XYZ file of N, CA, C and O in Angstrom:
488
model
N 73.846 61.979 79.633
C 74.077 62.696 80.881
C 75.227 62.036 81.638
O 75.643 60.915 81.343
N 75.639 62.657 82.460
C 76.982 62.256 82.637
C 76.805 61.432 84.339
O 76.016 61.913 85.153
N 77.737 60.041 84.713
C 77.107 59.192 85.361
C 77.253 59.798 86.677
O 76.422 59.386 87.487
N 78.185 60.773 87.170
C 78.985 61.608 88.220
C 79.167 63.134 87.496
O 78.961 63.672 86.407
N 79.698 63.467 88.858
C 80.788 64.647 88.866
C 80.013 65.765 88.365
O 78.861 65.696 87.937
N 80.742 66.805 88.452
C 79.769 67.898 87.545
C 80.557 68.681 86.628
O 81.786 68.631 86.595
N 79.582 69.672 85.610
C 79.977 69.888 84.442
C 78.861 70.827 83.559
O 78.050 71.505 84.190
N 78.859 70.833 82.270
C 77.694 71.512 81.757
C 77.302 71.041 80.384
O 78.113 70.323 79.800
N 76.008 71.387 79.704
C 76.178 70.899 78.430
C 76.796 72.158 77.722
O 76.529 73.272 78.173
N 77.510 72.034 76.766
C 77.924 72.751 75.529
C 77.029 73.151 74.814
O 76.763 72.239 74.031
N 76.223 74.258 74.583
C 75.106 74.690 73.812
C 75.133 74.511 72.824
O 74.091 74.353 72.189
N 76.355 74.456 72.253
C 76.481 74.554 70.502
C 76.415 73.297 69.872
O 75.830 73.033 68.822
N 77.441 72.099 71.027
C 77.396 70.459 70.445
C 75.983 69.812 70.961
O 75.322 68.929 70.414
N 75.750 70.430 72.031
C 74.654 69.971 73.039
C 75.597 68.859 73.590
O 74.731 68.009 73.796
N 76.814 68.239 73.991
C 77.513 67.537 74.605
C 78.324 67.574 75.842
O 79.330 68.253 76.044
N 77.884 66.950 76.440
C 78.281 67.222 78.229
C 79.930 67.155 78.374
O 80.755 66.330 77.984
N 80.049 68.547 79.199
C 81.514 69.127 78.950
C 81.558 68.507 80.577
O 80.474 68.347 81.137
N 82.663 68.210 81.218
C 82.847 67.299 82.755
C 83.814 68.233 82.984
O 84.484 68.796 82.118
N 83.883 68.410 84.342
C 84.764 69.535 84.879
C 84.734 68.957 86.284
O 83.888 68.835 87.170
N 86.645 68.504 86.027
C 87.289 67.499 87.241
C 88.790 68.766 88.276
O 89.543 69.680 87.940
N 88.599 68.310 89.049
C 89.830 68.946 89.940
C 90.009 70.265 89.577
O 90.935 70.861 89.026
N 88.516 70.725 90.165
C 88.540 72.309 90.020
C 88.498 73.116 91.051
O 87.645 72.996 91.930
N 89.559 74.172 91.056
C 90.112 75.194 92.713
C 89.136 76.364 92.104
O 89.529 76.967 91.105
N 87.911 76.681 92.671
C 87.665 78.149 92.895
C 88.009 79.510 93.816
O 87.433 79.952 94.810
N 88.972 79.908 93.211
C 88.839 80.954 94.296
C 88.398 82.297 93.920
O 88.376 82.803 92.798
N 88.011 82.846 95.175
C 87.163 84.328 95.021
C 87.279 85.065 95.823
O 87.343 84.538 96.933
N 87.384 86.768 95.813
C 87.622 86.959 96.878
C 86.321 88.361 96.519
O 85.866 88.646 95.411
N 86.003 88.989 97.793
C 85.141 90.193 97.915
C 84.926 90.754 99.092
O 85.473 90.296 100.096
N 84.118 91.800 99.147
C 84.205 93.440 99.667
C 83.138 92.919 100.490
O 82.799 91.753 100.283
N 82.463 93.687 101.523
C 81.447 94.013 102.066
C 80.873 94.617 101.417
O 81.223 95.641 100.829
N 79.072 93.653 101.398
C 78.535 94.272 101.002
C 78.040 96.177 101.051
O 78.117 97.003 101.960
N 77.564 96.270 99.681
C 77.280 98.235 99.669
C 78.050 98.508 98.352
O 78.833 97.761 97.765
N 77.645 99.745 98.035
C 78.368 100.284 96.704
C 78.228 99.694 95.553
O 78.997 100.020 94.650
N 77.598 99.071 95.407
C 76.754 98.038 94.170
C 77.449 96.371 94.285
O 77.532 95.653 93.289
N 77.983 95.864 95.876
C 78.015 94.943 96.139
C 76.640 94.042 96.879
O 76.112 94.376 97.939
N 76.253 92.906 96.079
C 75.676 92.665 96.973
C 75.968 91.759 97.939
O 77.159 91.695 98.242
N 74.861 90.702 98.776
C 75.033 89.763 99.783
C 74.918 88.962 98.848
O 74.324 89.074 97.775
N 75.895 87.589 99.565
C 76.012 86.520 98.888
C 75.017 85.625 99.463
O 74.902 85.738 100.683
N 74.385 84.898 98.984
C 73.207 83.697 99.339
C 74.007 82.733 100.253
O 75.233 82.718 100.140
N 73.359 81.885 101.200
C 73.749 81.289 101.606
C 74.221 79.780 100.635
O 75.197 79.056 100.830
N 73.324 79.674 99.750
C 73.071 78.453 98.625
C 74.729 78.537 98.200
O 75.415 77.517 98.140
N 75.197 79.718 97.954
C 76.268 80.241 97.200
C 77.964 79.916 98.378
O 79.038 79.346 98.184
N 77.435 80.540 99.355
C 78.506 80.483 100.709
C 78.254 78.455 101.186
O 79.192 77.758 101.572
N 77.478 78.177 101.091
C 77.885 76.995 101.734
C 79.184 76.099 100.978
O 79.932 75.423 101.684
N 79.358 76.168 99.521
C 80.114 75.763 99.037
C 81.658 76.533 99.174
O 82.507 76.077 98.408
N 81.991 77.392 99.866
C 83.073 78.017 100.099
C 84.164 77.940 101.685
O 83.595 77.630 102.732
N 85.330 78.172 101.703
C 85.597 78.130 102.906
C 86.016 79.828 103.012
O 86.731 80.485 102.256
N 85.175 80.307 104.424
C 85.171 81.864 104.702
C 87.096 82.273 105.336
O 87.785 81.591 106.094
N 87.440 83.576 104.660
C 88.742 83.796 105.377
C 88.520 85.388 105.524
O 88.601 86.291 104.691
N 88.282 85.388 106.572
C 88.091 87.096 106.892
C 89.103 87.903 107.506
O 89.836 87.596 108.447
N 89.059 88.842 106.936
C 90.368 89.738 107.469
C 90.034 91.187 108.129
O 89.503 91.939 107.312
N 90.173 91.602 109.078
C 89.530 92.579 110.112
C 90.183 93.831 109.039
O 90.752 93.588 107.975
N 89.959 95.104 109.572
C 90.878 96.400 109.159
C 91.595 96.674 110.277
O 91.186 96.728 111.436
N 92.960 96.885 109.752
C 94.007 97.242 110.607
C 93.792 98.740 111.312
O 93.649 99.718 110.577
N 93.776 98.882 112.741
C 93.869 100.113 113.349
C 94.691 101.285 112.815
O 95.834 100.896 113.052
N 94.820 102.684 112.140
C 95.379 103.324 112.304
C 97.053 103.524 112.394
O 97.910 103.974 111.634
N 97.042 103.079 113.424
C 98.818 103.036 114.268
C 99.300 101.717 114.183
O 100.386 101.368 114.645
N 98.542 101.011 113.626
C 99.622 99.517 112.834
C 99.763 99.931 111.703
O 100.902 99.955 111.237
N 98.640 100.385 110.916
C 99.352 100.599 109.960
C 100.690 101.494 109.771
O 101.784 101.185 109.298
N 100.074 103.058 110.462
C 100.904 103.938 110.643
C 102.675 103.005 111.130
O 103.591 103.277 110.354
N 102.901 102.382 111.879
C 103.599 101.825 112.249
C 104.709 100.507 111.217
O 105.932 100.370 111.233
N 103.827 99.870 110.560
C 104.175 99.054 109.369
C 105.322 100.643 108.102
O 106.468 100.965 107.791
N 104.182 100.954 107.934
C 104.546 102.188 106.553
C 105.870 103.240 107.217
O 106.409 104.169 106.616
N 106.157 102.784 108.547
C 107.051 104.211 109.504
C 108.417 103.432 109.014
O 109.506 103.810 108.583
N 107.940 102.422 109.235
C 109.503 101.412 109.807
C 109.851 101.121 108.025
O 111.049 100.897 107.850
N 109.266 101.103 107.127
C 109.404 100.948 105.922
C 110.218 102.048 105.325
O 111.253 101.943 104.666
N 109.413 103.371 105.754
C 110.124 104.493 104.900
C 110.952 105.164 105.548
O 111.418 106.124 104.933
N 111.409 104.958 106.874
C 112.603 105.438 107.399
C 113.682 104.223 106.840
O 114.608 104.591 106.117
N 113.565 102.948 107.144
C 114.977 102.173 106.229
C 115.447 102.747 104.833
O 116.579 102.848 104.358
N 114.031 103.139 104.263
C 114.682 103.032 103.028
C 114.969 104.743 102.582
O 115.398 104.906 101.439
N 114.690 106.326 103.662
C 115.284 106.782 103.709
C 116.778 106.770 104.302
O 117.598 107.573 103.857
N 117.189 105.692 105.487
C 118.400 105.684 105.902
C 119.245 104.933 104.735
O 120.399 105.307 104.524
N 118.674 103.871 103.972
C 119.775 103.521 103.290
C 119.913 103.868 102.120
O 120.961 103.583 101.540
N 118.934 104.546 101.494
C 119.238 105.014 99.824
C 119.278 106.313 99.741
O 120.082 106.869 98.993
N 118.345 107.033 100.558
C 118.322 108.577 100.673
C 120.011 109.039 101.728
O 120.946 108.286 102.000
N 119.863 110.240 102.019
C 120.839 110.563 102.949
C 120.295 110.633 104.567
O 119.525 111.535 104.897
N 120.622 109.904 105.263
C 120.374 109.720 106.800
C 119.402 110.843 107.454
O 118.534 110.581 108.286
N 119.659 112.008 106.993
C 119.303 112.902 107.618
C 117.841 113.578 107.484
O 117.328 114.555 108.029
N 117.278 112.419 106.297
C 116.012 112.231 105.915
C 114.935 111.822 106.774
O 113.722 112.033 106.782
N 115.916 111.028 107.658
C 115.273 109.938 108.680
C 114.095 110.483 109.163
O 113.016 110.337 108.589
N 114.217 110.973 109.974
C 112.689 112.154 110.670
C 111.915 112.353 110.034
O 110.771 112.122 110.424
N 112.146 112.883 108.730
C 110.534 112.662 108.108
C 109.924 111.777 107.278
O 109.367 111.920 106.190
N 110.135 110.781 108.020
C 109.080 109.315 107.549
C 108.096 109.451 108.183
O 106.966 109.568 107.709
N 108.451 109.456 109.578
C 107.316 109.149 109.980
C 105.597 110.416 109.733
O 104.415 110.083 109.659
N 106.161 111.662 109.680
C 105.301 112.489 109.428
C 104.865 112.673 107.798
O 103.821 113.223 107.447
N 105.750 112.173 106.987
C 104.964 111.253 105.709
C 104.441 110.937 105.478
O 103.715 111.181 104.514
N 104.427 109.626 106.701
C 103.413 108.872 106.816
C 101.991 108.880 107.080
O 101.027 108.641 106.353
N 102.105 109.241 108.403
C 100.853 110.403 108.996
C 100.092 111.177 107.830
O 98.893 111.110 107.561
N 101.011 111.874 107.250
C 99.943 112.435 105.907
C 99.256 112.034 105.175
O 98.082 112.338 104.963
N 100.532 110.578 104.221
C 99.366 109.576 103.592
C 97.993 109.051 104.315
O 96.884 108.988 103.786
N 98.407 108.622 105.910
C 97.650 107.875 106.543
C 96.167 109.172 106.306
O 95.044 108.909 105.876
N 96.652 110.411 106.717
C 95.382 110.770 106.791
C 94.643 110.739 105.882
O 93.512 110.253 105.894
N 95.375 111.427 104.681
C 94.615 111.653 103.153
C 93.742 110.361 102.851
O 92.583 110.546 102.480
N 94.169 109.203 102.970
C 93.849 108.141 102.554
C 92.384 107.715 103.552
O 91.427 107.114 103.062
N 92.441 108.107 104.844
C 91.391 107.600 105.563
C 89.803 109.125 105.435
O 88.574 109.048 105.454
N 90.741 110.225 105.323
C 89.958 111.494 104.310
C 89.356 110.947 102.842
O 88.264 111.232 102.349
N 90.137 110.296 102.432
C 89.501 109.819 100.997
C 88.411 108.821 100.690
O 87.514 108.938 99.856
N 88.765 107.333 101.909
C 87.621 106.882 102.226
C 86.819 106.971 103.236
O 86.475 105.907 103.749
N 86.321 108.184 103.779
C 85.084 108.744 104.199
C 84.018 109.646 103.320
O 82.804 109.803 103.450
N 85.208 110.310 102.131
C 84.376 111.232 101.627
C 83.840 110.854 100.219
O 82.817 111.306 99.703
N 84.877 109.761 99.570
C 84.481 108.845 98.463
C 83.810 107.546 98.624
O 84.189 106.507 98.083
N 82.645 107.682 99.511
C 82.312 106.104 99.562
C 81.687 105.309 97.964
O 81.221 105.833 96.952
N 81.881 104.189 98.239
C 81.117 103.572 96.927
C 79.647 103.831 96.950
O 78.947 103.859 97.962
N 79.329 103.985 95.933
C 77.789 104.034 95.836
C 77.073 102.883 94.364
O 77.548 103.720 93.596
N 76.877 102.564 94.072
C 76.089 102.112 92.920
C 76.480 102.664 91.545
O 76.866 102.102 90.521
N 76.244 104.014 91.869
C 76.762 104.920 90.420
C 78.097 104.808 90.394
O 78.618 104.955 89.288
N 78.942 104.541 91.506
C 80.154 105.478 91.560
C 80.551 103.708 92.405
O 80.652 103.509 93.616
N 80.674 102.858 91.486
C 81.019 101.540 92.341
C 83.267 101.753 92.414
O 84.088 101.281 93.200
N 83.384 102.428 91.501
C 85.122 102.450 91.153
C 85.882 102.987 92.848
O 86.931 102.596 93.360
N 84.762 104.102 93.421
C 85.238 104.408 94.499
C 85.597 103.299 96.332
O 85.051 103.187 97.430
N 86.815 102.744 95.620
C 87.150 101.824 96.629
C 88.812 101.810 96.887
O 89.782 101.529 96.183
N 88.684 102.112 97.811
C 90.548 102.160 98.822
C 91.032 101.297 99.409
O 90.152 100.608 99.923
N 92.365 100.821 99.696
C 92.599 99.720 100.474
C 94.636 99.921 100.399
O 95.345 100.579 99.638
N 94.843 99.358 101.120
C 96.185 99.502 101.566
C 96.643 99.685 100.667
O 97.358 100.677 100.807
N 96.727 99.070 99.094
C 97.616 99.293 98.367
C 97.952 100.933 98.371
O 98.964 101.550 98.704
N 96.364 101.461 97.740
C 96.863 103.003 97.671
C 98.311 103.802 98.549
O 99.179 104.552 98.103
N 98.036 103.125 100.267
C 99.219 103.877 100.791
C 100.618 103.251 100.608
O 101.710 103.704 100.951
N 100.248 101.862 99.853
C 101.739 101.618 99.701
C 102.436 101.616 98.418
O 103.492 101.030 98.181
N 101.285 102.803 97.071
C 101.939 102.610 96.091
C 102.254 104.609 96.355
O 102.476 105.246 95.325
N 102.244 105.195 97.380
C 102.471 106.611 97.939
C 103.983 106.301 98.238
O 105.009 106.876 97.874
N 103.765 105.166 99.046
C 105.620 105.299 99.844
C 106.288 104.332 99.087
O 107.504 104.317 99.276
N 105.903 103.616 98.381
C 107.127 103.040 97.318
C 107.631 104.440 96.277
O 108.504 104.291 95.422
């Protein structure tokens, strides 16, 4: 058995495998949709980094200023104006999509998150 540190036995040698200068990282959802809660046994060993959901009109605002540059400089100028109501569309579809697709257990795949609207306006 090993005098420190931690590690596991090897089932096959039965010989204690040591496992030094190890970074876990992990990341996850709120629980629901065939997520569950994490134990506390489990969370005490972690450091928590939580990230709120962005309002609406930041986002809307982030995705505006994005796709009007890159209609003013690659498209023709006169494109300009409709970014922002582009946007608005994705924004809605996307917040339409997660209300009406929530995750469920059966249906755990149903999950949205910014990328979706930013693989719309790339």
């Amino acid at each position: 058995a090993p005098a420190f540190g931690g590690g596991w036995y090897d089932r096959k040698t039965l010989k204690w495998k040591a496992v030094t200068d190890l970074t876990l990282i992990a990341a996850m959802g709120p629980p629901g949709g065939g997520r569950q809660v994490m134990t506390n046994r489990m969370l005490r060993h972690l450091h928590m980094l939580n990230f709120t959901t962005m309002p609406s009109d930041v986002i809307e605002a982030i995705f505006t200023t994005i796709t009007k540059a890159f209609l003013e400089n690659t498209l023709a100028s006169e494109l300009s104006p409709l970014g922002a109501p582009l946007v608005q569309a994705t924004i809605g579809l996307y917040n339409k999509t997660c209300d009406v697709l929530r995750p469920m257990p059966s249906k755990p795949h149903y999950t949205f998150n910014l990328r979706e609207i930013s693989k719309v306006i790339q």
